[in-house]
CSV table of C-alpha atoms in Angstrom, one decimal:
chain,number,residue,atom,x,y,z
A,1,MET,CA,-19.7,7.3,-20.4
A,2,THR,CA,-19.1,6.0,-23.9
A,3,GLU,CA,-18.6,1.6,-24.0
A,4,LYS,CA,-15.8,1.0,-24.3
A,5,GLU,CA,-15.4,3.2,-20.8
A,6,MET,CA,-18.3,1.5,-19.0
A,7,TYR,CA,-16.9,-1.3,-20.1
A,8,MET,CA,-13.4,-1.1,-18.8
A,9,LYS,CA,-15.1,1.4,-15.4
A,10,ARG,CA,-16.7,-2.8,-14.5
A,11,ALA,CA,-13.1,-3.6,-14.3
A,12,ILE,CA,-12.0,-1.1,-11.9
A,13,GLU,CA,-14.2,-1.9,-10.4
A,14,LEU,CA,-13.6,-5.8,-9.9
A,15,ALA,CA,-10.3,-5.2,-9.4
A,16,LYS,CA,-10.5,-3.1,-6.1
A,17,THR,CA,-12.7,-5.6,-4.5
A,18,ALA,CA,-8.9,-7.5,-4.7
A,19,ILE,CA,-8.1,-4.6,-1.9
A,20,GLY,CA,-5.3,-5.6,0.1
A,21,ARG,CA,-4.8,-9.2,-1.4
A,22,THR,CA,-2.5,-8.9,-3.8
A,23,SER,CA,0.7,-7.9,-3.2
A,24,PRO,CA,3.1,-7.1,-4.7
A,25,ASN,CA,1.0,-7.6,-7.4
A,26,PRO,CA,-0.9,-4.8,-9.2
A,27,MET,CA,-4.8,-4.9,-8.9
A,28,VAL,CA,-6.4,-5.7,-12.1
A,29,GLY,CA,-10.3,-6.4,-13.4
A,30,CYS,CA,-11.8,-7.5,-16.6
A,31,VAL,CA,-14.9,-7.9,-18.5
A,32,VAL,CA,-15.7,-10.6,-21.1
A,33,VAL,CA,-17.9,-9.1,-23.8
A,34,LYS,CA,-19.8,-11.0,-26.9
A,35,ASP,CA,-22.6,-9.6,-29.1
A,36,GLY,CA,-23.7,-6.6,-26.2
A,37,LYS,CA,-23.3,-8.1,-23.0
A,38,ILE,CA,-20.9,-9.1,-20.8
A,39,ILE,CA,-20.6,-13.2,-20.8
A,40,SER,CA,-17.7,-13.3,-17.9
A,41,GLU,CA,-15.8,-10.7,-15.3
A,42,ALA,CA,-13.5,-12.0,-12.4
A,43,CYS,CA,-10.1,-10.1,-11.5
A,44,HIS,CA,-6.2,-11.2,-9.9
A,45,GLU,CA,-8.1,-12.3,-6.6
A,46,ARG,CA,-4.7,-13.0,-5.1
A,47,TYR,CA,-1.4,-13.1,-4.3
A,48,GLY,CA,0.3,-16.1,-6.4
A,49,GLU,CA,-2.7,-17.3,-8.0
A,50,PHE,CA,-4.5,-16.8,-11.7
A,51,HIS,CA,-4.5,-13.2,-13.0
A,52,ALA,CA,-7.9,-11.9,-14.3
A,53,GLU,CA,-7.6,-12.5,-17.8
A,54,ARG,CA,-7.5,-16.1,-16.7
A,55,ASN,CA,-9.9,-16.1,-14.3
A,56,ALA,CA,-12.5,-15.2,-16.3
A,57,LEU,CA,-12.1,-16.6,-19.2
A,58,THR,CA,-11.5,-20.5,-17.9
A,59,ARG,CA,-14.7,-19.4,-16.0
A,60,CYS,CA,-17.1,-18.1,-19.0
A,61,LYS,CA,-19.7,-20.9,-19.8
A,62,GLU,CA,-20.2,-19.1,-23.0
A,63,ASP,CA,-18.1,-19.7,-26.3
A,64,THR,CA,-16.3,-16.6,-26.6
A,65,THR,CA,-14.9,-16.9,-29.6
A,66,GLY,CA,-14.8,-13.5,-31.8
A,67,ALA,CA,-15.6,-11.6,-27.5
A,68,GLU,CA,-13.9,-8.7,-26.6
A,69,LEU,CA,-12.0,-8.6,-24.0
A,70,TYR,CA,-11.7,-5.7,-21.3
A,71,VAL,CA,-8.2,-5.2,-18.7
A,72,THR,CA,-7.4,-2.3,-16.9
A,73,LEU,CA,-3.7,-3.5,-16.6
A,74,GLU,CA,-1.8,-5.3,-20.2
A,75,PRO,CA,-1.8,-8.5,-20.0
A,76,CYS,CA,1.7,-10.5,-18.8
A,77,CYS,CA,3.1,-12.5,-21.5
A,78,HIS,CA,6.2,-14.4,-19.2
A,79,TYR,CA,5.6,-17.5,-17.3
A,80,GLY,CA,6.3,-16.8,-13.1
A,81,LYS,CA,4.3,-18.6,-10.8
A,82,THR,CA,1.0,-18.4,-13.3
A,83,PRO,CA,1.2,-18.6,-17.1
A,84,PRO,CA,0.9,-15.9,-19.5
A,85,CYS,CA,-2.2,-14.5,-19.8
A,86,THR,CA,-1.2,-13.7,-23.7
A,87,GLU,CA,-1.4,-17.8,-24.6
A,88,ILE,CA,-5.5,-18.4,-22.8
A,89,ILE,CA,-6.1,-14.9,-24.0
A,90,ILE,CA,-5.4,-16.4,-28.0
A,91,GLU,CA,-6.5,-19.7,-27.3
A,92,LYS,CA,-9.7,-18.1,-26.2
A,93,GLY,CA,-10.0,-16.7,-30.0
A,94,ILE,CA,-10.4,-12.7,-27.9
A,95,SER,CA,-10.9,-10.8,-31.1
A,96,LYS,CA,-10.2,-7.3,-30.1
A,97,VAL,CA,-8.3,-6.2,-26.6
A,98,TYR,CA,-9.6,-2.9,-24.5
A,99,ILE,CA,-6.4,-2.0,-22.3
A,100,GLY,CA,-6.4,0.6,-19.4
A,101,SER,CA,-3.3,1.3,-18.6
A,102,LEU,CA,-0.4,-0.5,-19.8
A,103,ASP,CA,2.4,-2.1,-17.5
A,104,SER,CA,6.2,-1.1,-16.0
A,105,ASN,CA,7.5,-3.9,-15.5
A,106,PRO,CA,10.1,-4.7,-17.9
A,107,LEU,CA,9.8,-8.5,-18.6
A,108,VAL,CA,6.1,-6.5,-19.9
A,109,ALA,CA,6.0,-3.2,-21.0
A,110,GLY,CA,4.7,-3.2,-23.8
A,111,GLN,CA,5.6,-6.6,-25.5
A,112,GLY,CA,2.1,-8.3,-24.8
A,113,VAL,CA,0.6,-5.4,-26.9
A,114,GLU,CA,2.4,-6.7,-29.2
A,115,ILE,CA,1.9,-10.6,-28.9
A,116,LEU,CA,-1.4,-10.0,-28.8
A,117,LYS,CA,-1.7,-7.5,-32.4
A,118,ASN,CA,0.9,-10.3,-34.0
A,119,ALA,CA,-1.4,-13.6,-33.3
A,120,GLY,CA,-4.2,-10.8,-34.8
A,121,ILE,CA,-5.9,-9.3,-32.4
A,122,GLN,CA,-6.9,-5.7,-32.7
A,123,VAL,CA,-5.5,-4.1,-30.1
A,124,GLU,CA,-6.5,-0.3,-28.2
A,125,THR,CA,-4.9,1.3,-25.1
A,126,GLY,CA,-5.4,3.8,-22.5
A,127,ILE,CA,-8.7,2.9,-22.0
A,128,LEU,CA,-9.6,5.8,-18.5
A,129,GLU,CA,-6.0,5.0,-17.9
A,130,GLU,CA,-5.2,7.5,-15.8
A,131,GLU,CA,-8.3,5.8,-13.5
A,132,CYS,CA,-6.7,2.2,-14.0
A,133,ILE,CA,-3.1,4.0,-13.1
A,134,ASN,CA,-4.3,5.7,-10.1
A,135,MET,CA,-5.4,2.2,-9.5
A,136,ASN,CA,-2.4,0.7,-9.2
A,137,GLU,CA,0.0,3.6,-8.0
A,138,VAL,CA,1.6,1.2,-5.4
A,139,PHE,CA,2.4,-1.0,-7.8
A,140,PHE,CA,3.8,0.8,-9.9
A,141,HIS,CA,5.6,2.9,-8.0
A,142,PHE,CA,7.5,0.1,-6.1
A,143,ILE,CA,8.6,-1.6,-10.1
A,144,LYS,CA,10.4,1.5,-10.7
A,145,GLU,CA,12.0,2.3,-7.8
A,146,LYS,CA,12.5,-0.9,-6.3
A,147,LYS,CA,11.9,0.4,-2.5
A,148,PRO,CA,7.4,1.0,-0.8
A,149,PHE,CA,5.5,3.1,-1.2
A,150,VAL,CA,5.7,5.4,1.7
A,151,VAL,CA,2.8,6.8,3.6
A,152,MET,CA,2.3,8.8,6.3
A,153,LYS,CA,-0.9,9.2,8.7
A,154,TYR,CA,-1.7,10.8,12.2
A,155,ALA,CA,-5.1,12.4,13.3
A,156,MET,CA,-4.6,16.3,15.0
A,157,THR,CA,-7.2,18.5,16.3
A,158,LEU,CA,-8.0,21.6,14.4
A,159,ASP,CA,-5.2,23.3,16.2
A,160,GLY,CA,-2.6,20.9,15.1
A,161,LYS,CA,-2.4,18.2,18.4
A,162,ILE,CA,-1.7,14.9,19.0
A,163,SER,CA,-2.6,14.7,22.4
A,164,THR,CA,-3.1,16.6,25.3
A,165,VAL,CA,-0.1,18.4,27.9
A,166,THR,CA,-0.9,15.4,29.7
A,167,GLY,CA,0.0,13.0,26.8
A,168,ASP,CA,-4.0,11.8,26.6
A,169,SER,CA,-5.0,11.0,22.7
A,170,LYS,CA,-7.7,8.6,23.7
A,171,TRP,CA,-9.3,9.7,21.0
A,172,ILE,CA,-8.8,12.6,19.1
A,173,THR,CA,-10.8,11.4,16.1
A,174,ASN,CA,-14.6,10.3,16.0
A,175,GLU,CA,-16.0,6.7,15.4
A,176,TYR,CA,-16.1,7.0,11.9
A,177,SER,CA,-12.4,8.3,11.4
A,178,ARG,CA,-11.1,5.1,13.3
A,179,ASN,CA,-12.4,2.9,11.2
A,180,HIS,CA,-11.3,4.4,8.2
A,181,ALA,CA,-7.6,4.6,9.0
A,182,HIS,CA,-7.9,0.6,9.2
A,183,TYR,CA,-9.3,0.4,6.3
A,184,LEU,CA,-5.8,1.5,5.0
A,185,ARG,CA,-4.0,-0.7,7.0
A,186,LYS,CA,-6.0,-3.3,4.5
A,187,ILE,CA,-4.4,-0.9,1.0
A,188,TYR,CA,-1.0,-0.9,2.4
A,189,SER,CA,1.2,-4.2,3.1
A,190,GLY,CA,3.4,-2.7,6.1
A,191,ILE,CA,2.1,-0.8,8.7
A,192,MET,CA,5.2,1.4,10.8
A,193,VAL,CA,5.5,2.9,14.4
A,194,GLY,CA,8.4,3.4,16.2
A,195,ILE,CA,9.4,1.6,19.8
A,196,ASN,CA,7.5,4.2,21.8
A,197,THR,CA,4.4,3.4,20.5
A,198,VAL,CA,4.6,0.2,21.0
A,199,LEU,CA,5.9,1.2,25.4
A,200,LEU,CA,3.6,3.0,25.4
A,201,ASP,CA,0.7,1.8,24.1
A,202,ASP,CA,0.9,-1.7,23.9
A,203,PRO,CA,-0.9,-2.3,20.2
A,204,MET,CA,-1.8,-4.6,18.2
A,205,LEU,CA,-1.3,-3.0,14.9
A,206,ASN,CA,-3.6,-5.6,13.2
A,207,CYS,CA,-6.2,-4.8,11.3
A,208,ARG,CA,-9.9,-4.7,12.4
A,209,ILE,CA,-11.7,-3.8,9.6
A,210,GLU,CA,-14.3,-6.7,7.9
A,211,GLU,CA,-12.5,-8.6,5.2
A,212,GLY,CA,-9.4,-6.8,6.5
A,213,VAL,CA,-6.0,-7.8,5.8
A,214,ASN,CA,-3.3,-7.3,8.7
A,215,PRO,CA,-0.9,-5.7,7.3
A,216,VAL,CA,3.1,-6.7,7.5
A,217,ARG,CA,4.4,-4.6,11.6
A,218,ILE,CA,7.1,-3.1,11.3
A,219,ILE,CA,8.8,-1.9,14.9
A,220,LEU,CA,12.0,0.6,14.7
A,221,ASP,CA,13.8,-0.6,18.5
A,222,SER,CA,17.2,0.5,17.3
A,223,LYS,CA,18.5,-0.8,21.4
A,224,LEU,CA,15.9,-3.5,21.3
A,225,ARG,CA,13.9,-2.6,23.7
A,226,ILE,CA,10.3,-3.9,22.6
A,227,PRO,CA,8.9,-6.0,25.9
A,228,MET,CA,8.8,-9.7,25.8
A,229,ASP,CA,5.4,-9.2,26.6
A,230,SER,CA,4.3,-7.4,24.7
A,231,ASN,CA,1.6,-7.4,22.0
A,232,ILE,CA,3.6,-7.5,19.4
A,233,VAL,CA,5.7,-10.2,20.5
A,234,LYS,CA,3.1,-12.6,22.0
A,235,THR,CA,1.5,-12.5,18.2
A,236,ALA,CA,5.1,-12.2,15.8
A,237,LYS,CA,3.6,-16.1,14.2
A,238,GLU,CA,0.7,-15.1,13.3
A,239,ILE,CA,1.3,-11.4,12.1
A,240,ARG,CA,4.4,-11.0,10.1
A,241,THR,CA,6.3,-8.5,12.2
A,242,ILE,CA,10.0,-7.2,11.4
A,243,VAL,CA,11.5,-5.3,13.8
A,244,ALA,CA,14.4,-3.4,12.6
A,245,TYR,CA,17.7,-2.6,14.9
A,246,ASN,CA,21.1,-1.4,15.5
A,247,SER,CA,23.6,-3.8,16.8
A,248,ASN,CA,26.0,-0.6,17.2
A,249,LYS,CA,23.2,0.7,20.3
A,250,LEU,CA,23.3,-3.1,21.1
A,251,GLY,CA,26.4,-3.5,23.7
A,252,ASN,CA,26.7,-6.9,24.8
A,253,ASN,CA,22.9,-7.7,23.9
A,254,LEU,CA,22.9,-9.8,20.7
A,255,GLN,CA,21.3,-12.3,23.0
A,256,ARG,CA,18.6,-10.0,23.1
A,257,VAL,CA,18.1,-11.4,18.9
A,258,ASN,CA,17.9,-14.9,19.6
A,259,GLU,CA,15.2,-13.8,21.9
A,260,LEU,CA,12.8,-12.8,19.5
A,261,ALA,CA,14.0,-14.2,16.9
A,262,ASP,CA,12.6,-17.5,18.4
A,263,LYS,CA,9.4,-16.0,18.3
A,264,GLY,CA,8.6,-15.4,15.3
A,265,ILE,CA,10.2,-12.1,14.9
A,266,GLU,CA,12.4,-10.9,11.7
A,267,LEU,CA,15.0,-9.1,12.5
A,268,ILE,CA,16.3,-6.4,10.2
A,269,ASP,CA,20.2,-4.8,11.8
A,270,ILE,CA,21.1,-1.1,9.9
A,271,PRO,CA,24.0,-0.5,11.9
A,272,SER,CA,25.2,3.3,12.9
A,273,ASP,CA,26.9,6.2,14.9
A,274,ASP,CA,22.9,7.3,14.6
A,275,ARG,CA,18.9,6.8,14.7
A,276,ILE,CA,17.8,3.9,12.3
A,277,ASP,CA,18.3,5.4,8.3
A,278,MET,CA,14.9,5.6,6.7
A,279,ASN,CA,16.8,5.4,3.2
A,280,ILE,CA,18.8,1.8,3.9
A,281,LEU,CA,15.8,0.6,5.7
A,282,MET,CA,13.4,1.6,2.6
A,283,GLU,CA,15.6,-0.8,0.8
A,284,LYS,CA,15.6,-4.0,2.3
A,285,LEU,CA,11.8,-3.8,2.6
A,286,GLY,CA,11.4,-3.5,-0.4
A,287,GLU,CA,14.0,-6.9,-1.2
A,288,LEU,CA,11.7,-7.9,1.3
A,289,LYS,CA,8.9,-7.5,-1.1
A,290,ILE,CA,7.2,-4.9,1.1
A,291,ASP,CA,5.5,-2.6,-1.4
A,292,SER,CA,4.0,-0.7,1.0
A,293,VAL,CA,4.5,1.4,4.1
A,294,LEU,CA,1.7,3.4,6.0
A,295,VAL,CA,3.8,4.9,8.7
A,296,GLU,CA,2.1,5.0,12.3
A,297,GLY,CA,4.3,6.6,14.1
A,298,GLY,CA,4.2,9.3,16.4
A,299,ALA,CA,6.4,12.9,16.1
A,300,GLU,CA,9.7,11.5,16.0
A,301,VAL,CA,9.6,8.4,13.6
A,302,ASN,CA,7.0,11.6,11.4
A,303,SER,CA,10.2,14.0,12.1
A,304,ALA,CA,12.6,11.0,10.8
A,305,VAL,CA,11.0,9.1,7.2
A,306,LEU,CA,10.2,13.1,6.1
A,307,LYS,CA,13.6,13.9,6.9
A,308,ALA,CA,14.6,10.9,5.1
A,309,GLY,CA,12.6,12.6,2.1
A,310,VAL,CA,11.4,8.7,2.0
A,311,VAL,CA,7.3,10.2,2.7
A,312,ASN,CA,4.8,9.8,-0.7
A,313,LYS,CA,1.8,10.5,0.0
A,314,VAL,CA,0.1,12.5,3.7
A,315,TYR,CA,-3.1,11.4,5.3
A,316,ALA,CA,-4.7,14.1,7.7
A,317,TYR,CA,-7.5,13.3,10.0
A,318,ILE,CA,-8.0,17.0,11.2
A,319,ALA,CA,-11.3,16.7,14.6
A,320,PRO,CA,-13.0,20.4,14.6
A,321,LYS,CA,-10.9,20.7,18.4
A,322,LEU,CA,-9.1,22.2,19.8
A,323,ILE,CA,-6.6,20.9,23.1
A,324,THR,CA,-5.2,24.5,23.3
A,325,GLY,CA,-1.6,24.8,25.3
A,326,ALA,CA,2.4,25.0,23.8
A,327,LEU,CA,3.0,22.5,25.5
A,328,ALA,CA,0.6,19.7,24.1
A,329,LYS,CA,2.3,17.1,21.8
A,330,THR,CA,2.4,18.3,18.1
A,331,PRO,CA,2.5,15.5,14.6
A,332,ILE,CA,6.0,15.7,13.2
A,333,GLY,CA,9.2,16.3,15.6
A,334,GLY,CA,12.2,17.3,15.5
A,335,GLU,CA,14.1,20.6,14.3
A,336,GLY,CA,12.0,22.1,12.7
A,337,ILE,CA,12.4,24.5,9.4
A,338,GLU,CA,14.5,27.4,9.2
A,339,LEU,CA,12.8,29.2,5.9
A,340,MET,CA,8.9,28.7,4.6
A,341,LYS,CA,10.7,28.3,1.9
A,342,ASP,CA,11.7,24.9,2.5
A,343,ALA,CA,8.0,24.2,3.9
A,344,ILE,CA,7.7,21.0,2.0
A,345,ASN,CA,4.7,21.1,0.2
A,346,LEU,CA,1.9,18.9,-0.8
A,347,CYS,CA,0.7,18.1,-4.7
A,348,ASN,CA,-3.0,17.0,-6.0
A,349,VAL,CA,-4.4,17.6,-2.8
A,350,SER,CA,-8.2,16.8,-2.0
A,351,VAL,CA,-10.4,17.8,1.8
A,352,ASN,CA,-12.9,15.4,2.3
A,353,THR,CA,-15.8,16.3,5.3
A,354,LEU,CA,-15.9,12.3,6.6
A,355,GLU,CA,-18.6,11.3,8.3
A,356,GLY,CA,-19.7,13.1,12.2
A,357,GLY,CA,-17.9,15.3,11.6
A,358,ASP,CA,-14.1,14.9,11.3
A,359,ILE,CA,-11.6,16.1,8.0
A,360,LEU,CA,-8.9,13.9,5.7
A,361,VAL,CA,-6.9,15.9,3.4
A,362,GLU,CA,-5.1,13.7,1.4
A,363,GLY,CA,-1.6,14.9,-1.0
A,364,TYR,CA,0.8,13.5,-2.4
A,365,VAL,CA,4.8,14.4,-1.4
A,366,ASN,CA,7.8,13.0,-4.0
A,367,LYS,CA,4.9,13.5,-6.9
A,368,CYS,CA,5.4,17.4,-6.2
A,369,LEU,CA,9.3,17.2,-6.6
A,370,GLN,CA,9.0,15.1,-9.7
A,371,ASP,CA,6.6,17.5,-12.1
């Protein structure tokens, strides 16, 4: 590893310490180096607060004149919730800036580099670029598509079942796998389930790990059947909650909308003659700045998001158990495909054995269609 890569690697490590807190902004890390040693380092700690470069430079207790700066993403050059980072980089006398990846945000998109160069600062880009881009795959997707990055997650046995024939599913995977799944709730800004999950399990859908960040809860409930005494409704004023419904399915039950709103729930109406249109829902969630959604629904919800073509990534936890039974439920419902040639292929697949013996398979869906 070169010296440049070593410092950029450190910047990436710093960026990841803010996982779950910067959405819809990207995670960014910054390292300031002078005379061969790090004199300051920081990350973008939370959405709405100063960016990594400004944090590192304002907290530095040494003279930064002539220092070099390593940052995982191109410095911003516009006024938003915070001042532009190019401004303070120039003010602090930085001599050279090493950048991991360029920013695809139209407000930046190469302009940050040009401003630095015009100020006489040397700029080198593409340091550990792929790693920097992958770290912010949600951000890059959201900037381009204006819709959430959608992740489908489920747990099943080795014979592809999510419950026994009686519906018993506690627990398919071990405790380590379940904690790992809660880590996903920290990474992604929204979590989505269908109303049946709420009716059957009465879940909280929060993040129960140390330093966890609760995702926005999104409930698919066409007829607004969610119980007023459910955990979701009772905690809606503490944890942001959205219920997507279909006014065409409500009949004369429109009063229910006001009752739920009084409990702190945000309601999205997606009227249609069928189920909730997932593409329209994702557009509306994008308008609400929800940049990613973790789908933890049952078989029918999984089928719906796949059929709509909105799934970007899949996490499949596989327990080395055999339930057996033709009537035991599988992770994905619906009518199913008729021919193998129409199967949905995953790309960039990784397979890892987790602590306790469960297996985690990760792969991408829409990226395959683009390649």
